[in-house]
Coordinates of C-alpha atoms in Angstrom, one line a residue:
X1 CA 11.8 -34.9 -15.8
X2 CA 13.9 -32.1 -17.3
X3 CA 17.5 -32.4 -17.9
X4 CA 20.3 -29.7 -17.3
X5 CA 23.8 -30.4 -19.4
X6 CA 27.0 -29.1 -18.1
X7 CA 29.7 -28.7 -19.6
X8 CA 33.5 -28.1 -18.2
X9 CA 33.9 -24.6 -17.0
X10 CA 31.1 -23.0 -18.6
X11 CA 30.3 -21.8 -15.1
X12 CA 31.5 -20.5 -11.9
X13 CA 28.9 -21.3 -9.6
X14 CA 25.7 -23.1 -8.3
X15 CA 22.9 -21.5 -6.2
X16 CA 21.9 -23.7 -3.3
X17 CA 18.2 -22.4 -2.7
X18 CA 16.8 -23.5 0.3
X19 CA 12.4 -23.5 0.0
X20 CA 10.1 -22.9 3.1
X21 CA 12.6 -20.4 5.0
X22 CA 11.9 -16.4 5.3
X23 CA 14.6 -15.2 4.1
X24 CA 15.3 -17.7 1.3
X25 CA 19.2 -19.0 1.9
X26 CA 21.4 -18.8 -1.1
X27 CA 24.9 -20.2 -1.1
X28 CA 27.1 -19.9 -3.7
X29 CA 30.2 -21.8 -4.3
X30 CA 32.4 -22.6 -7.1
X31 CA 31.8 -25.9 -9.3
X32 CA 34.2 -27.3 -12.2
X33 CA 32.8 -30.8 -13.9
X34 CA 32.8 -33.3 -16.4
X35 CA 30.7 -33.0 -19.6
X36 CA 27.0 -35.3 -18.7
X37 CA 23.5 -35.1 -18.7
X38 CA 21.8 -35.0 -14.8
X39 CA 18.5 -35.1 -14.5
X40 CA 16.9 -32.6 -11.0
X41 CA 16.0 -35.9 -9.2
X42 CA 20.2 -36.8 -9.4
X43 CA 20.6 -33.4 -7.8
X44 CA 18.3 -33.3 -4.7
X45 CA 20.9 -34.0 -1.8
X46 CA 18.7 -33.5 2.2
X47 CA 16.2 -31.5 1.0
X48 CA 17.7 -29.0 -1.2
X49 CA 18.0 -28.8 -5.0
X50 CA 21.1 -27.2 -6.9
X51 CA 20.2 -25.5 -10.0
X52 CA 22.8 -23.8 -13.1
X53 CA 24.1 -20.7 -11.5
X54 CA 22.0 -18.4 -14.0
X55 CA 20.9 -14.9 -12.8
X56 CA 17.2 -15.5 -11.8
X57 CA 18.1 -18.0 -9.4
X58 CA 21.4 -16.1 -7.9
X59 CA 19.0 -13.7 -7.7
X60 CA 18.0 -13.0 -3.9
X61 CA 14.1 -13.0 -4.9
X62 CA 14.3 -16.3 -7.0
X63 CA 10.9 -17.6 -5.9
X64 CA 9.7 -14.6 -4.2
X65 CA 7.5 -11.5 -4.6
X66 CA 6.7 -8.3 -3.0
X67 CA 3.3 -6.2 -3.5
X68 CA 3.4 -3.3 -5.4
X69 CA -0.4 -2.0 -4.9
X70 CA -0.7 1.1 -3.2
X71 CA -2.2 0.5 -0.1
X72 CA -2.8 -3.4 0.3
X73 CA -3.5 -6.5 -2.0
X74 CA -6.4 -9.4 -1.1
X75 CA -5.3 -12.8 -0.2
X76 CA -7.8 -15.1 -1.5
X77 CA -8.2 -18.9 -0.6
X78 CA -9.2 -19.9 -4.2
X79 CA -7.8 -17.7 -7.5
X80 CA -11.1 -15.9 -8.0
X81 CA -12.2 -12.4 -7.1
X82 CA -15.0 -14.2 -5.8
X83 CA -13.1 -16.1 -2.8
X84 CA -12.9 -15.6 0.3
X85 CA -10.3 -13.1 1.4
X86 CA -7.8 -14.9 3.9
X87 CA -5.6 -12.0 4.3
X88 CA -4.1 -9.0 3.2
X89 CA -0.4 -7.9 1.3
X90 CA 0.5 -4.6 1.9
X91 CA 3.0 -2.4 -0.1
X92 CA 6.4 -3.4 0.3
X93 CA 5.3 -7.0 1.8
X94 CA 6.5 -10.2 0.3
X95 CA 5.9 -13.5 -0.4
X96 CA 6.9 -17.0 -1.2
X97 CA 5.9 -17.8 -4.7
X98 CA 4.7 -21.5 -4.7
X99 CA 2.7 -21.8 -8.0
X100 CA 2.3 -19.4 -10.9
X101 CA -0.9 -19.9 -12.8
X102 CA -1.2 -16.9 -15.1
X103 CA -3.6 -14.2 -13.9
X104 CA -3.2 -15.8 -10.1
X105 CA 0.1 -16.3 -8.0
X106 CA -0.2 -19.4 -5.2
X107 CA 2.2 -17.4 -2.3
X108 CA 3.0 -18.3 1.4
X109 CA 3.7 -15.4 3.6
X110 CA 3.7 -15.4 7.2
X111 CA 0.8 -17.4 8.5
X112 CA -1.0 -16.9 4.8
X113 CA -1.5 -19.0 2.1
X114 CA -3.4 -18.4 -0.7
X115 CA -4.1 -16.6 -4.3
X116 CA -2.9 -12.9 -5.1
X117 CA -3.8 -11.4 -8.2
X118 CA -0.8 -11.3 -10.5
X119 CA -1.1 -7.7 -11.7
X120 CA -0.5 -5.9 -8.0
X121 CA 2.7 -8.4 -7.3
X122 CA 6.3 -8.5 -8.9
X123 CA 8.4 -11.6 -8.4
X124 CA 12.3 -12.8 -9.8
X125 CA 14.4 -10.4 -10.8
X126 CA 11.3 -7.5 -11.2
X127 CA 11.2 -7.5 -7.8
X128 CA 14.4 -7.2 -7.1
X129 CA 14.3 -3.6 -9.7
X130 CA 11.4 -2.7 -7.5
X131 CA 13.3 -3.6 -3.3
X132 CA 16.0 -1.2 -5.1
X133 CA 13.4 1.9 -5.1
X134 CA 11.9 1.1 -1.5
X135 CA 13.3 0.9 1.7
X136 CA 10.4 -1.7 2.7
X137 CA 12.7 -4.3 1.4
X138 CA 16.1 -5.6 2.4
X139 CA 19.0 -8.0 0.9
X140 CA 21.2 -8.8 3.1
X141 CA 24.9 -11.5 3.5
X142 CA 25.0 -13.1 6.6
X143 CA 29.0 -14.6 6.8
X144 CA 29.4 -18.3 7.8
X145 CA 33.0 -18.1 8.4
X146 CA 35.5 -16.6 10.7
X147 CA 38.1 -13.9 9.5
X148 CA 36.1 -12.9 5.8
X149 CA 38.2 -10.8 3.6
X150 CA 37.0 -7.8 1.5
X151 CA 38.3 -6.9 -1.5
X152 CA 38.4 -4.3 -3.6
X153 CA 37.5 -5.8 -6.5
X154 CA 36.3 -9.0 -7.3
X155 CA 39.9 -10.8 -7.6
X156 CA 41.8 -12.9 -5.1
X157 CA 44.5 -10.2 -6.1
X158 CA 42.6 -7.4 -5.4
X159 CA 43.6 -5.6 -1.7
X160 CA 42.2 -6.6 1.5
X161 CA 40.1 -3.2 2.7
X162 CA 38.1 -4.7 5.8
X163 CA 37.3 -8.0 7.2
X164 CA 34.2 -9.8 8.3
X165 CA 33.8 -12.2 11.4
X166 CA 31.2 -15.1 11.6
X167 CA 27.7 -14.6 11.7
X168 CA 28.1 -11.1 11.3
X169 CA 25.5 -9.2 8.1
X170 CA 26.1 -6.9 5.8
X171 CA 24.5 -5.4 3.2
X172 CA 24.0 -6.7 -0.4
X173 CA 24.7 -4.1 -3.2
X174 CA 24.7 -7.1 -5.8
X175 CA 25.3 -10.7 -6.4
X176 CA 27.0 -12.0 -9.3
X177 CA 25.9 -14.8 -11.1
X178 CA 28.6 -15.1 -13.6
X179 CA 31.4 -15.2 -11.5
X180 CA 32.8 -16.2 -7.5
X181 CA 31.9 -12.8 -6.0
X182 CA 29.1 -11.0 -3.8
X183 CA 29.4 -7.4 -4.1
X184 CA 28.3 -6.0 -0.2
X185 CA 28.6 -2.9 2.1
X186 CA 30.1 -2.8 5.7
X187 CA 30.0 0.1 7.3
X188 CA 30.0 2.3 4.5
X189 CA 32.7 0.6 2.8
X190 CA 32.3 -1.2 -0.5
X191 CA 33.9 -4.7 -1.6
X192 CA 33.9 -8.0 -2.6
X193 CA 33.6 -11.2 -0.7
X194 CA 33.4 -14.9 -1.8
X195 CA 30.2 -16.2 -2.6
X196 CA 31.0 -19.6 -0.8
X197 CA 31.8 -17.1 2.4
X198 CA 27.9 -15.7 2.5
X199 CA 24.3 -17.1 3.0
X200 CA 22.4 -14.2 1.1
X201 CA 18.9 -13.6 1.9
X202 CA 16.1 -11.1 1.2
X203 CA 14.2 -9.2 4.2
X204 CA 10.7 -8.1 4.1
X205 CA 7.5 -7.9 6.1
X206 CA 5.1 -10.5 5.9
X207 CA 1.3 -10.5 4.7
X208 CA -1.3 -10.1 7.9
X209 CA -4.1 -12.3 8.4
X210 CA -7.9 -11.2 8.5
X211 CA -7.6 -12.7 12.3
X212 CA -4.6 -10.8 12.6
X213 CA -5.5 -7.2 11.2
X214 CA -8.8 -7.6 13.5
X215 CA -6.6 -7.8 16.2
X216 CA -4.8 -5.0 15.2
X217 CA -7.7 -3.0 15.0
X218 CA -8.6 -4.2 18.5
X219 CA -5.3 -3.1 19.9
X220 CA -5.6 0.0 18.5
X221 CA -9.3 1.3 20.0
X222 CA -7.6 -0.2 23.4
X223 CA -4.6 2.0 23.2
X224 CA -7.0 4.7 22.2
X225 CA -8.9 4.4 25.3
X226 CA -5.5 4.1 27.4
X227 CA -4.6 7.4 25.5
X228 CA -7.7 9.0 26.6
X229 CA -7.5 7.6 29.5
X230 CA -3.9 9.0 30.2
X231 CA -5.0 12.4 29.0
X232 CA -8.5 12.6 32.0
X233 CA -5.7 11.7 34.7
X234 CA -3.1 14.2 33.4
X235 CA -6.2 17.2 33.5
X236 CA -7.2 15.6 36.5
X237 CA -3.9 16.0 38.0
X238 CA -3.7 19.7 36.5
X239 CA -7.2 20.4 38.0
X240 CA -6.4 19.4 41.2
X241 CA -2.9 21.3 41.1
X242 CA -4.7 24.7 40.3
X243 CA -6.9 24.2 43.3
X244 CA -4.3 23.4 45.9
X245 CA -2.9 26.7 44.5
X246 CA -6.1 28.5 44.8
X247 CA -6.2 27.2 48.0
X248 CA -2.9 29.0 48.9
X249 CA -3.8 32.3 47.5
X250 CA -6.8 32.2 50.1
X251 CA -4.6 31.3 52.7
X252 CA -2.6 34.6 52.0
X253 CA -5.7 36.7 50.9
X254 CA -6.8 35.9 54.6
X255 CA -3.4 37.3 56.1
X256 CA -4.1 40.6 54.3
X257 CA -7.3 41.9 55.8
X258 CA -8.0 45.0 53.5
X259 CA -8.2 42.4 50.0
X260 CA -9.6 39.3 51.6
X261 CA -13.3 40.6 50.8
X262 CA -12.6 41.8 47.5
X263 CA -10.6 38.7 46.1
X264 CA -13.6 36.5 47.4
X265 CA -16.1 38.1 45.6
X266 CA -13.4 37.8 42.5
X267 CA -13.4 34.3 43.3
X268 CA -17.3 33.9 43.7
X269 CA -17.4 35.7 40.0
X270 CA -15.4 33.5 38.4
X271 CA -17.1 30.2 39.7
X272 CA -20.6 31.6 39.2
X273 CA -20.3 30.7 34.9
X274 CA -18.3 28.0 35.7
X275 CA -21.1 26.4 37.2
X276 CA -24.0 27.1 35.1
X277 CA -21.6 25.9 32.8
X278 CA -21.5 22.5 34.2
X279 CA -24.7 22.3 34.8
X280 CA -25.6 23.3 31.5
X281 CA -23.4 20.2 30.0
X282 CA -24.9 18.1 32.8
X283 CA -28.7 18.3 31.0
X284 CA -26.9 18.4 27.5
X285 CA -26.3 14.4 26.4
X286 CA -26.3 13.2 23.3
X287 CA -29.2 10.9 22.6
X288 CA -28.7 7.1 21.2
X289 CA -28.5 6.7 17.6
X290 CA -31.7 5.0 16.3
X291 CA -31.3 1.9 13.8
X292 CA -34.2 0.5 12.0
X293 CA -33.6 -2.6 11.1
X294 CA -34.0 -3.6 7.4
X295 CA -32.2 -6.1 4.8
X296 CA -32.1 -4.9 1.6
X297 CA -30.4 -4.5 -2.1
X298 CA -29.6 -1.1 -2.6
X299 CA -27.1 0.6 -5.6
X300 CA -25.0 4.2 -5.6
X301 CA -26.0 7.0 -7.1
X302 CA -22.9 8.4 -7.4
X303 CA -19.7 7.5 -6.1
X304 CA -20.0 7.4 -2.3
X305 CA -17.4 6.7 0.2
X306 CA -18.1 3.6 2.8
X307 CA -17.1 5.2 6.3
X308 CA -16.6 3.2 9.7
X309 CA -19.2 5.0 11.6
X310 CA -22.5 7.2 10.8
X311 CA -20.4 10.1 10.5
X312 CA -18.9 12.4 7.9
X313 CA -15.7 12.5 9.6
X314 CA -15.3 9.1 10.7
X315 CA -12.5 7.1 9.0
X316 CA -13.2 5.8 5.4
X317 CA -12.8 2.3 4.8
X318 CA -13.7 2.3 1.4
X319 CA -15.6 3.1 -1.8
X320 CA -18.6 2.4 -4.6
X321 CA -18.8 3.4 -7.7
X322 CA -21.6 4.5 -9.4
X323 CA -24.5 1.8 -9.9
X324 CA -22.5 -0.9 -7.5
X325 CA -24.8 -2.7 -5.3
X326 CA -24.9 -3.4 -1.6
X327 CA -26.7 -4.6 1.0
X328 CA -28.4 -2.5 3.7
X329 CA -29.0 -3.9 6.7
X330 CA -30.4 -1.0 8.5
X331 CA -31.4 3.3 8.1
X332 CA -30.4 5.7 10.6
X333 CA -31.9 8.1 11.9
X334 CA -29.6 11.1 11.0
X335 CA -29.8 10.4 7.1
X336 CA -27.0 7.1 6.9
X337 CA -27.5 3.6 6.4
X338 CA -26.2 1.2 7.9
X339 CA -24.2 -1.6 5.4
X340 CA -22.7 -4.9 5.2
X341 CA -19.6 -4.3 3.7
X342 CA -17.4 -6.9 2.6
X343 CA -18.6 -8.9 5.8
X344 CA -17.9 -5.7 7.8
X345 CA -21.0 -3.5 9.1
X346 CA -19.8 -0.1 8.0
X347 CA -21.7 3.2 6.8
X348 CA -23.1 5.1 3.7
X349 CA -25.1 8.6 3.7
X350 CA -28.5 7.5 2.4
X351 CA -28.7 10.9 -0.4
X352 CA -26.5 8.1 -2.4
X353 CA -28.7 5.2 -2.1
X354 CA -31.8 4.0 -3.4
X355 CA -33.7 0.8 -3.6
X356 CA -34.1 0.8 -7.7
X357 CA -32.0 -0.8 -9.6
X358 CA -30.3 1.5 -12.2
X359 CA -31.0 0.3 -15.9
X360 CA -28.1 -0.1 -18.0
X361 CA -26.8 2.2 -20.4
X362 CA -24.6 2.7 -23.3
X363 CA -22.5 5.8 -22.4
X364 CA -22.0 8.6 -25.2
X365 CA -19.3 10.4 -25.2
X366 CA -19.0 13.7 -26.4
X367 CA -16.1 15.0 -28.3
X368 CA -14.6 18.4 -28.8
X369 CA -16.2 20.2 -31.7
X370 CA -12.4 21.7 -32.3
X371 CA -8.8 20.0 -31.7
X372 CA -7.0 22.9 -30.9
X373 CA -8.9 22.9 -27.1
X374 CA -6.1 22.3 -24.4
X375 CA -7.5 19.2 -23.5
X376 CA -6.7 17.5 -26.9
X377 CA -3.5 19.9 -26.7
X378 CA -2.9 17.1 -23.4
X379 CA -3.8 14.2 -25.9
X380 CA -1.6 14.8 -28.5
X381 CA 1.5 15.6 -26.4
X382 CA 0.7 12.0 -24.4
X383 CA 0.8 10.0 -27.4
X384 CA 4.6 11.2 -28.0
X385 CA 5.3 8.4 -25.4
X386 CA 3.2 5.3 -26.7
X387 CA 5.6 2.3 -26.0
X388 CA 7.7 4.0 -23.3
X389 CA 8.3 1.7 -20.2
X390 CA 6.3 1.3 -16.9
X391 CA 8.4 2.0 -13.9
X392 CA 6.4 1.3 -10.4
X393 CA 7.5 4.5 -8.6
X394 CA 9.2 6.4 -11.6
X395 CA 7.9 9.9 -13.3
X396 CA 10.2 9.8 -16.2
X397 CA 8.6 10.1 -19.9
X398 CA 10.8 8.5 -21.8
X399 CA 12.6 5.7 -19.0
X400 CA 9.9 4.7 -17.2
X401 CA 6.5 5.8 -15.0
X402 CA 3.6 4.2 -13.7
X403 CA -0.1 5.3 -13.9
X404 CA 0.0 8.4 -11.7
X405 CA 3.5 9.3 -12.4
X406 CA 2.5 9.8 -16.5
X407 CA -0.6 12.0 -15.1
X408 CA 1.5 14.1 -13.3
X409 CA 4.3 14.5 -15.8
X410 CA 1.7 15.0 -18.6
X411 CA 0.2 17.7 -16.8
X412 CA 3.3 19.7 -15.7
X413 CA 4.0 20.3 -18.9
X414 CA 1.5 22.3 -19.2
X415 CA 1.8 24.3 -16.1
X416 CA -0.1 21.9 -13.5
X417 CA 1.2 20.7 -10.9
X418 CA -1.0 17.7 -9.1
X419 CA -0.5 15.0 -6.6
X420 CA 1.8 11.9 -7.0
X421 CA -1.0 8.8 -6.2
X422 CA -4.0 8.5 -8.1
X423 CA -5.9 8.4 -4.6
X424 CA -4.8 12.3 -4.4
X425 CA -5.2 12.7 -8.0
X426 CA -8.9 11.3 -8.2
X427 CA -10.2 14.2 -5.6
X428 CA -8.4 17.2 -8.1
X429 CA -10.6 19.2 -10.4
X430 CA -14.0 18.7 -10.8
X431 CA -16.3 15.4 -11.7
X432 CA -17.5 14.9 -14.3
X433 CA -19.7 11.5 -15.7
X434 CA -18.8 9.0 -18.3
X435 CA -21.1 10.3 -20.3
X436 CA -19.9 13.7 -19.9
X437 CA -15.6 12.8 -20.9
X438 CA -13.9 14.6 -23.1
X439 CA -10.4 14.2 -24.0
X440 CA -7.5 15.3 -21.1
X441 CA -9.9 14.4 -18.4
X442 CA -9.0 12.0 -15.8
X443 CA -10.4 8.4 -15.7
X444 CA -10.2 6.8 -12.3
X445 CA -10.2 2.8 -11.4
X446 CA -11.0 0.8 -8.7
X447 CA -11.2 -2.8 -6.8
X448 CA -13.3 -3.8 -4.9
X449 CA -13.9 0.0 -3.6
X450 CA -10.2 1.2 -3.8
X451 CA -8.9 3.1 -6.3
X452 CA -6.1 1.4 -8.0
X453 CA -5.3 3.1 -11.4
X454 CA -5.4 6.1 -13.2
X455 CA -5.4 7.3 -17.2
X456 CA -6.2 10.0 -19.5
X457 CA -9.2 10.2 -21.4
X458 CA -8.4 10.5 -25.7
X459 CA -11.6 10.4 -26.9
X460 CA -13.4 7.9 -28.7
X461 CA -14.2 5.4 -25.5
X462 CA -10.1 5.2 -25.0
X463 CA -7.7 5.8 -22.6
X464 CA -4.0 6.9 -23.0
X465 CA -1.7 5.1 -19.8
X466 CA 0.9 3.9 -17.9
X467 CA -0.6 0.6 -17.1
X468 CA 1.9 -1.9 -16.4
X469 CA 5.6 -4.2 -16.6
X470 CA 4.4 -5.7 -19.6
X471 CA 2.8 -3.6 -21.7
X472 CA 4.3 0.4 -20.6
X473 CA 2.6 2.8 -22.0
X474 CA -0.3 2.3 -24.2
X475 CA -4.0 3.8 -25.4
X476 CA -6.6 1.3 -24.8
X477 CA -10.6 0.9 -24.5
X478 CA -12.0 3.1 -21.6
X479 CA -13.2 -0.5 -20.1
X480 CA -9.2 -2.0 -20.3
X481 CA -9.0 -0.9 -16.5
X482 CA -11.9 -2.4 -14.9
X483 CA -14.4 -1.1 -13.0
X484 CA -14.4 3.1 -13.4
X485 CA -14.9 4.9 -9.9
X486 CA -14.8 8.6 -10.8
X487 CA -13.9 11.2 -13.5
X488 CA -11.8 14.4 -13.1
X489 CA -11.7 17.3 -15.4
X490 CA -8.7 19.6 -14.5
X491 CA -9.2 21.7 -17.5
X492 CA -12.3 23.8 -17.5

């Protein structure tokens, strides 16, 4: 087992850090000792192990996460792409981190537990940068004391600018590893309080369950049907209002002798068309949508969105690229198929199916006969920021971006002005194939059907991007990404 050497008043504090809680306690408190080596098993006392006071572990997200993938991340039960998907981690959710295992992060959140995949999920001290740009996250000190002084600055001699009774929380604007204070907010005022005063924790949402997001879904179509539901009664209710009133104008058309016959003939003109018109909707029903039944391999043409129902305005609920394979598992009659889609039955328009397997092929790409064209123009000015950082969130060139950010920024410059996610970005312009690229066009990624990353084509099968914590910005192989689900060009 490791060891951890103290020595006298090299430090100020020790972070209590309490596992298998949501929020994670973390109780700081001053420590003065002796000069001796202690292993961890001297220092587990009920449960909870004390480690030197350094700043990942006062940090509020010291063995925890939060998702930084734009829509959702997969839970898996086994670290492989391949497993079976237990749950999902939205944007903003987080996580206890149990194990890290390189490309795979073991987490616990809510009733999940499982594999996420290491590059949609920040943890430590990254994650705290991240809960500062994002109000989907929350530190907050709860006070375990009675009559809590605030300071002004983090002194016992500083002045005493509000007080703070027990149980009561406040806000955390920092915690301080290297010395006795936590820096918090109450009611708009800033200070200090002792860190041996506060139980600081982190606030978040928690991952939902594939049980649990059917059951959504559920609740949903039911509140739908209450909403329509609602909405017959209320024109019910109007309906039945306008005839009581109709009824009234008879009742005074009948006291005036002289218009009684002409507002009845009015009235007998006015419900003639209204009931051809019901009869007319009375023959008029829509027919049953014929399925036959088939099971079958079939690829995508082209990239083709995966809707929930045989419709081209029904909700989409995902995505294939272009050669990706599925099964159908029956054709309707109005030109869709129906598919199994990630264990769901959802929908495809059959013009971007067929049942031949498309052969592979090495793509060519063609280049530019001249550099002066405004898409190399693009290029050129992107490659002034190789080795600038990736900020999730940020559009800054030079202190930080992330994939979408850079595309936009790039292209501003230059007098465009496009979306801010690469799910908005990857519907601007016009497509264009692989084969077809040249560089400044846009190169779309996605996972599993959902576009996740964006970059700029360079020319010569690369990419210029943002791509990620580690590595900033940087021109690699068009295949770096992963799978490719579109291509853009904004400059014709």
């Amino acid at each position: 087992m490791g060891k951890l050497k103290f020595a006298p008043y090299v430090f100020g504090l020790a972070a209590a850090v309490v596992f298998g809680t949501n929020p994670i306690g973390v109780h700081a408190a001053p420590v003065t000792t002796t000069k001796f080596d202690v292993s961890f098993g001297d220092l587990d006392i009920q449960g909870k192990i004390i480690y030197t006071a350094t700043e990942e572990v006062a940090s509020p997200f010291y063995k925890k996460g939060i998702s930084t993938a734009e829509d959702c991340v997969m839970i898996r039960k086994e670290p492989s792409v391949d497993s079976e998907a237990v749950g999902k981690l939205y944007f903003g959710a987080g996580f206890e981190v149990l194990e890290e295992t390189g490309e795979w992060i073991h987490i616990q959140s809510g009733s999940c537990e499982g594999y996420v995949s290491a590059e949609y999920v920040v943890t430590g001290k990254k994650a705290e940068e991240v809960a500062k740009n994002t109000d989907a996250v929350n530190s907050y000190a709860k006070i375990i004391t009675d009559g809590v002084e605030i300071k002004a600055e983090a002194s016992d001699d500083a002045a005493v600018i509000a007080t703070a009774g027990n149980e009561e929380i406040l806000e955390v604007l920092a915690v301080i590893p290297e010395s006795d204070w936590t820096k918090v907010n109450k009611d708009g005022v800033e200070g200090y309080v002792k860190n041996q005063t506060v139980e600081v924790g982190v606030a978040y949402d928690s991952a939902v369950s594939m049980e649990e997001e059917a059951q959504r879904e559920a609740e949903a179509a039911r509140q739908q049907t209450t909403d329509t539901d609602a909405q017959h009664t209320t024109e019910t209710e109007q309906t039945e209002a306008a005839e009581e009133q109709t009824e009234t104008q008879e009742e005074q058309a009948e006291a005036q002798e002289e218009l009684t016959e002409t507002r009845e003939e009015q009235t007998e003109a006015q419900e003639e068309p209204t009931e051809a018109q019901e009869e007319e909707t009375q023959e008029v029903e829509e027919p049953s949508l014929y399925i036959e039944e088939v099971s079958e391999t079939v690829w995508a043409t082209d990239p083709v969105n995966v809707r929930g129902a045989a419709d081209a305005f029904a909700d989409r609920v995902g995505g294939l690229g272009k050669g990706e394979s599925i099964m159908r598992t029956g054709i309707c009659e109005n030109g869709w198929s129906r598919v199994d889609y990630n264990g769901t039955t959802a929908y495809i328009h059959s013009d971007y199916l067929t049942t031949t397997e498309p052969a592979e092929e090495e793509p060519v790409y063609n280049e530019p006969s001249s550099n002066s064209g405004l898409g190399q123009q693009i290029v050129d000015y992107a490659r002034q920021f190789l080795g600038n950082p990736y900020v999730y969130g940020g559009t800054s060139l030079t202190n930080g971006t992330d994939c979408s950010g850079f595309v936009q920024s790039i292209y501003a410059n230059f007098g465009y002005s496009l979306p801010r996610t690469c799910t908005t970005q990857s519907v601007c312009g016009r497509g264009v194939s692989v084969d077809e690229l040249q560089p400044g066009d846009l190169v779309i990624y996605s996972s599993y059907g959902e576009i996740q990353h964006i970059a700029i084509y360079s020319g010569n099968g690369n990419t210029i991007h943002a791509s990620n914590w580690d590595t900033g910005i940087i021109e690699t192989s068009l295949s770096y990404s992963g799978d490719i689900y579109c291509c853009r060009r904004i400059v014709d």
